[in-house]
Tab-separated table of C-alpha atoms in Angstrom:
chain	number	residue	atom	x	y	z
A	11	LYS	CA	97.588	95.772	118.455
A	12	GLN	CA	95.496	96.615	115.815
A	13	GLU	CA	91.725	96.543	116.797
A	14	VAL	CA	88.852	96.855	114.297
A	15	THR	CA	85.324	97.753	115.346
A	16	GLN	CA	82.310	97.881	113.256
A	17	ILE	CA	79.100	99.888	114.069
A	18	PRO	CA	76.291	98.996	114.088
A	19	ALA	CA	76.492	95.324	114.810
A	20	ALA	CA	73.140	94.730	113.211
A	21	LEU	CA	70.941	96.667	110.927
A	22	SER	CA	67.393	96.188	109.579
A	23	VAL	CA	66.147	98.295	106.953
A	24	PRO	CA	63.362	98.527	104.300
A	25	GLU	CA	64.138	97.737	100.624
A	26	GLY	CA	65.356	100.832	98.760
A	27	GLU	CA	67.027	102.754	101.657
A	28	ASN	CA	70.504	103.985	101.241
A	29	LEU	CA	72.626	103.102	104.141
A	30	VAL	CA	75.989	103.427	105.837
A	31	LEU	CA	78.090	100.875	107.592
A	32	ASN	CA	80.946	102.088	109.864
A	33	CYS	CA	84.459	100.566	110.506
A	34	SER	CA	87.195	101.903	112.672
A	35	PHE	CA	90.770	100.836	113.390
A	36	THR	CA	93.160	101.987	115.912
A	37	ASP	CA	96.605	101.913	114.228
A	38	SER	CA	96.455	104.108	110.976
A	39	ALA	CA	99.594	102.557	109.602
A	40	ILE	CA	97.704	100.435	107.259
A	41	TYR	CA	98.515	98.621	104.054
A	42	ASN	CA	94.988	98.594	102.665
A	43	LEU	CA	91.439	98.084	103.868
A	44	GLN	CA	89.003	95.554	102.447
A	45	TRP	CA	85.258	95.209	102.980
A	46	PHE	CA	83.824	91.540	102.513
A	47	ARG	CA	80.324	90.121	102.377
A	48	GLN	CA	79.737	86.727	104.220
A	49	ASP	CA	76.457	84.810	103.731
A	50	PRO	CA	75.305	82.560	106.604
A	51	GLY	CA	77.428	79.488	106.945
A	52	LYS	CA	79.682	80.453	103.929
A	53	GLY	CA	83.048	82.084	103.146
A	54	LEU	CA	83.974	85.585	102.176
A	55	THR	CA	83.331	87.536	99.017
A	56	SER	CA	85.640	90.593	98.574
A	57	LEU	CA	83.416	93.572	97.882
A	58	LEU	CA	86.004	96.575	97.715
A	59	LEU	CA	89.522	97.140	98.273
A	60	ILE	CA	91.142	100.454	99.222
A	61	GLN	CA	94.666	100.959	99.105
A	62	SER	CA	96.437	103.101	101.857
A	63	SER	CA	96.927	105.992	99.256
A	64	GLN	CA	93.379	106.000	98.072
A	65	ARG	CA	90.408	107.571	99.463
A	66	GLU	CA	87.663	105.783	98.061
A	67	GLN	CA	86.462	102.852	95.704
A	68	THR	CA	83.329	102.233	93.991
A	69	SER	CA	81.603	99.258	92.616
A	70	GLY	CA	78.075	99.322	91.434
A	71	ARG	CA	75.824	100.220	94.334
A	72	LEU	CA	78.758	100.230	96.851
A	73	ASN	CA	81.100	102.979	97.669
A	74	ALA	CA	83.623	102.731	100.469
A	75	SER	CA	85.753	105.485	101.621
A	76	LEU	CA	89.037	105.583	103.707
A	77	ASP	CA	90.164	108.080	106.022
A	78	LYS	CA	93.526	106.794	107.454
A	79	SER	CA	94.325	109.623	109.651
A	80	SER	CA	91.161	109.386	111.714
A	81	GLY	CA	91.013	105.483	111.488
A	82	ARG	CA	87.668	105.224	109.778
A	83	SER	CA	86.190	103.731	106.749
A	84	THR	CA	82.508	103.724	105.529
A	85	LEU	CA	80.536	101.466	103.412
A	86	TYR	CA	77.850	102.910	101.570
A	87	ILE	CA	75.027	100.818	99.946
A	88	ALA	CA	72.778	102.520	97.729
A	89	ALA	CA	69.078	101.547	97.088
A	90	SER	CA	69.315	98.421	99.290
A	91	GLN	CA	67.810	95.133	98.023
A	92	PRO	CA	66.741	92.038	100.155
A	93	GLY	CA	69.503	90.307	98.299
A	94	ASP	CA	72.106	92.686	100.189
A	95	SER	CA	71.369	90.967	103.280
A	96	ALA	CA	74.254	89.356	104.614
A	97	THR	CA	77.166	90.149	107.287
A	98	TYR	CA	79.582	92.755	105.952
A	99	LEU	CA	83.061	92.527	107.420
A	100	CYS	CA	85.671	95.169	107.382
A	101	ALA	CA	89.379	94.152	107.412
A	102	VAL	CA	92.542	96.039	107.678
A	103	GLY	CA	95.600	94.843	105.970
A	104	LEU	CA	98.754	95.420	108.008
A	105	GLY	CA	101.309	93.916	105.618
A	106	TYR	CA	101.506	91.356	102.944
A	107	SER	CA	98.330	89.554	103.083
A	108	THR	CA	98.059	89.905	106.968
A	109	LEU	CA	94.213	90.978	107.499
A	110	THR	CA	92.644	92.105	110.874
A	111	PHE	CA	88.837	91.626	110.910
A	112	GLY	CA	86.124	93.391	112.617
A	113	LYS	CA	83.036	91.488	114.192
A	114	GLY	CA	80.915	92.511	111.315
A	115	THR	CA	77.571	94.185	110.566
A	116	MET	CA	74.601	92.094	110.021
A	117	LEU	CA	72.439	93.632	107.611
A	118	LEU	CA	68.713	92.648	106.984
A	119	VAL	CA	66.830	94.163	104.104
A	120	SER	CA	63.192	93.503	104.182
A	121	PRO	CA	60.945	93.641	100.977
B	4	GLY	CA	88.540	85.103	88.789
B	5	ALA	CA	90.641	83.348	91.349
B	6	VAL	CA	88.992	80.537	93.307
B	7	VAL	CA	89.965	78.814	96.528
B	8	SER	CA	88.158	75.713	97.585
B	9	GLN	CA	87.814	73.766	100.876
B	10	HIS	CA	87.014	70.265	101.701
B	11	PRO	CA	85.117	69.102	103.403
B	12	SER	CA	82.512	71.815	103.769
B	13	TRP	CA	81.221	70.309	107.118
B	14	VAL	CA	82.472	67.525	109.256
B	15	ILE	CA	81.232	65.942	112.575
B	16	CYS	CA	83.565	64.019	114.630
B	17	LYS	CA	83.850	62.377	118.127
B	18	SER	CA	85.937	63.822	120.839
B	19	GLY	CA	89.374	62.842	120.729
B	20	THR	CA	89.697	62.135	116.875
B	21	SER	CA	91.643	64.163	114.309
B	22	VAL	CA	90.198	65.860	111.585
B	23	LYS	CA	91.972	67.076	108.314
B	24	ILE	CA	90.805	70.320	106.260
B	25	GLU	CA	92.029	70.854	102.750
B	26	CYS	CA	92.605	74.337	101.187
B	27	ARG	CA	93.318	74.434	97.343
B	28	SER	CA	93.796	77.179	95.119
B	29	LEU	CA	92.177	76.105	91.873
B	30	ASP	CA	93.441	78.493	89.210
B	31	PHE	CA	96.546	79.989	90.604
B	32	GLN	CA	99.684	79.195	92.609
B	33	ALA	CA	99.887	80.211	96.231
B	34	THR	CA	103.207	80.144	98.345
B	35	THR	CA	101.346	81.353	101.352
B	36	MET	CA	97.890	80.437	102.598
B	37	PHE	CA	96.161	81.602	105.700
B	38	TRP	CA	93.945	79.822	107.979
B	39	TYR	CA	91.357	81.380	110.014
B	40	ARG	CA	88.828	80.446	112.795
B	41	GLN	CA	85.423	82.037	113.233
B	42	PHE	CA	83.247	81.559	116.343
B	43	PRO	CA	79.493	82.428	115.997
B	44	LYS	CA	78.932	86.179	115.856
B	45	GLN	CA	82.683	86.761	116.275
B	46	SER	CA	85.117	87.926	113.774
B	47	LEU	CA	87.703	85.990	111.929
B	48	MET	CA	90.646	85.097	113.939
B	49	LEU	CA	93.995	84.531	112.192
B	50	MET	CA	95.464	81.200	113.379
B	51	ALA	CA	98.419	80.606	111.260
B	52	THR	CA	100.337	81.296	107.899
B	53	SER	CA	100.932	78.258	105.955
B	54	ASN	CA	104.265	78.550	103.830
B	55	GLU	CA	105.013	76.262	100.912
B	56	GLY	CA	108.105	74.230	101.655
B	57	SER	CA	108.513	75.437	105.053
B	58	LYS	CA	107.216	75.436	108.602
B	59	ALA	CA	103.755	77.279	109.208
B	60	THR	CA	103.919	80.400	111.479
B	61	TYR	CA	101.310	80.359	114.343
B	62	GLU	CA	99.564	83.349	116.056
B	63	GLN	CA	100.060	83.799	119.552
B	64	GLY	CA	97.791	81.514	121.691
B	65	VAL	CA	97.440	78.952	118.878
B	66	GLU	CA	98.676	75.445	119.741
B	67	LYS	CA	100.921	74.388	116.783
B	68	ASP	CA	100.988	70.735	118.070
B	69	LYS	CA	97.201	70.783	118.068
B	70	PHE	CA	96.446	72.511	114.635
B	71	LEU	CA	99.075	70.821	112.362
B	72	ILE	CA	99.414	72.680	109.098
B	73	ASN	CA	101.200	71.209	105.982
B	74	HIS	CA	101.607	73.035	102.619
B	75	ALA	CA	102.718	70.322	100.502
B	76	SER	CA	102.386	72.036	97.027
B	77	LEU	CA	101.933	75.461	95.570
B	78	THR	CA	98.005	74.751	95.407
B	79	LEU	CA	97.402	72.789	98.589
B	80	SER	CA	97.533	73.438	102.255
B	81	THR	CA	96.076	71.220	104.897
B	82	LEU	CA	94.989	71.926	108.506
B	83	THR	CA	94.626	68.886	111.005
B	84	VAL	CA	92.936	69.420	113.988
B	85	THR	CA	94.495	66.698	116.443
B	86	SER	CA	92.677	65.115	119.399
B	87	ALA	CA	89.434	67.244	118.619
B	88	HIS	CA	87.501	68.461	121.624
B	89	PRO	CA	84.076	70.256	121.581
B	90	GLU	CA	85.751	73.662	122.213
B	91	ASP	CA	87.373	72.930	118.744
B	92	SER	CA	84.024	73.311	117.018
B	93	SER	CA	84.144	76.332	114.888
B	94	PHE	CA	84.228	77.597	111.392
B	95	TYR	CA	87.536	77.421	109.743
B	96	ILE	CA	88.249	79.527	106.554
B	97	CYS	CA	91.319	79.463	104.614
B	98	SER	CA	92.582	82.189	101.981
B	99	ALA	CA	95.139	82.765	99.574
B	100	PRO	CA	96.532	86.044	98.267
B	101	HIS	CA	96.664	86.425	94.459
B	102	THR	CA	98.054	89.514	92.670
B	103	ARG	CA	95.672	90.702	89.942
B	104	THR	CA	96.646	92.181	86.701
B	105	GLY	CA	97.883	95.654	87.465
B	106	GLY	CA	99.612	94.686	90.918
B	107	THR	CA	96.558	94.573	93.406
B	108	ASP	CA	97.000	91.865	95.844
B	109	THR	CA	93.557	90.498	96.820
B	110	GLN	CA	92.809	87.804	99.340
B	111	TYR	CA	90.524	84.866	98.040
B	112	PHE	CA	88.763	82.809	100.698
B	113	GLY	CA	87.688	79.522	100.608
B	114	PRO	CA	83.953	78.645	101.385
B	115	GLY	CA	84.801	77.549	104.905
B	116	THR	CA	84.542	74.207	106.939
B	117	ARG	CA	81.998	73.846	109.827
B	118	LEU	CA	83.584	71.524	112.232
B	119	THR	CA	81.443	69.982	115.080
B	120	VAL	CA	83.019	67.868	117.675
B	121	LEU	CA	80.806	65.724	119.789
């Protein structure tokens, strides 16, 4: 059974810092990996999607990498802003649209 | 972009009553939709896969008679929590896959429904 772990569970940084969120998964036979953002009491917003054949994806200040063989992914956020404060979820795709989620990393960026 | 809506966004009900939650894909068709449940500070757990025109597929440990799913059309799936109890209080989120131009299959999530059972 696929298990997804996210470290750290919570992170508090001052504005402007670069930061890295970590995600690990137990079964490397994945279809894709996605990073989502969830604001309190809200749904999910897809940030980056990495296909199993890809190594990384970039969108603005966000960069996500994937090392399938070691079962790891990282989300790099450059020059963090207070508006980045949210919970970041990593989800592994195991087949057509089936996702297994980690518990998330709660990020707080202070002004 | 693709949009998925849910209704209601929050609901409070008495123990023993039934509650229906709607999930709609607004600008695309979805033959499959997914229902997740999220407890506080926990990850999203897949409850069931809703299939248009056929029975839903439930994950292990999810009672199909308690969580009734109906996928009546290509844009609407409903989740009915029957005889709700306080332990059913949770955040319910639906999603629908949509293939973007170029072939990337992406999940679009609804805004969620907060259910509180008194």
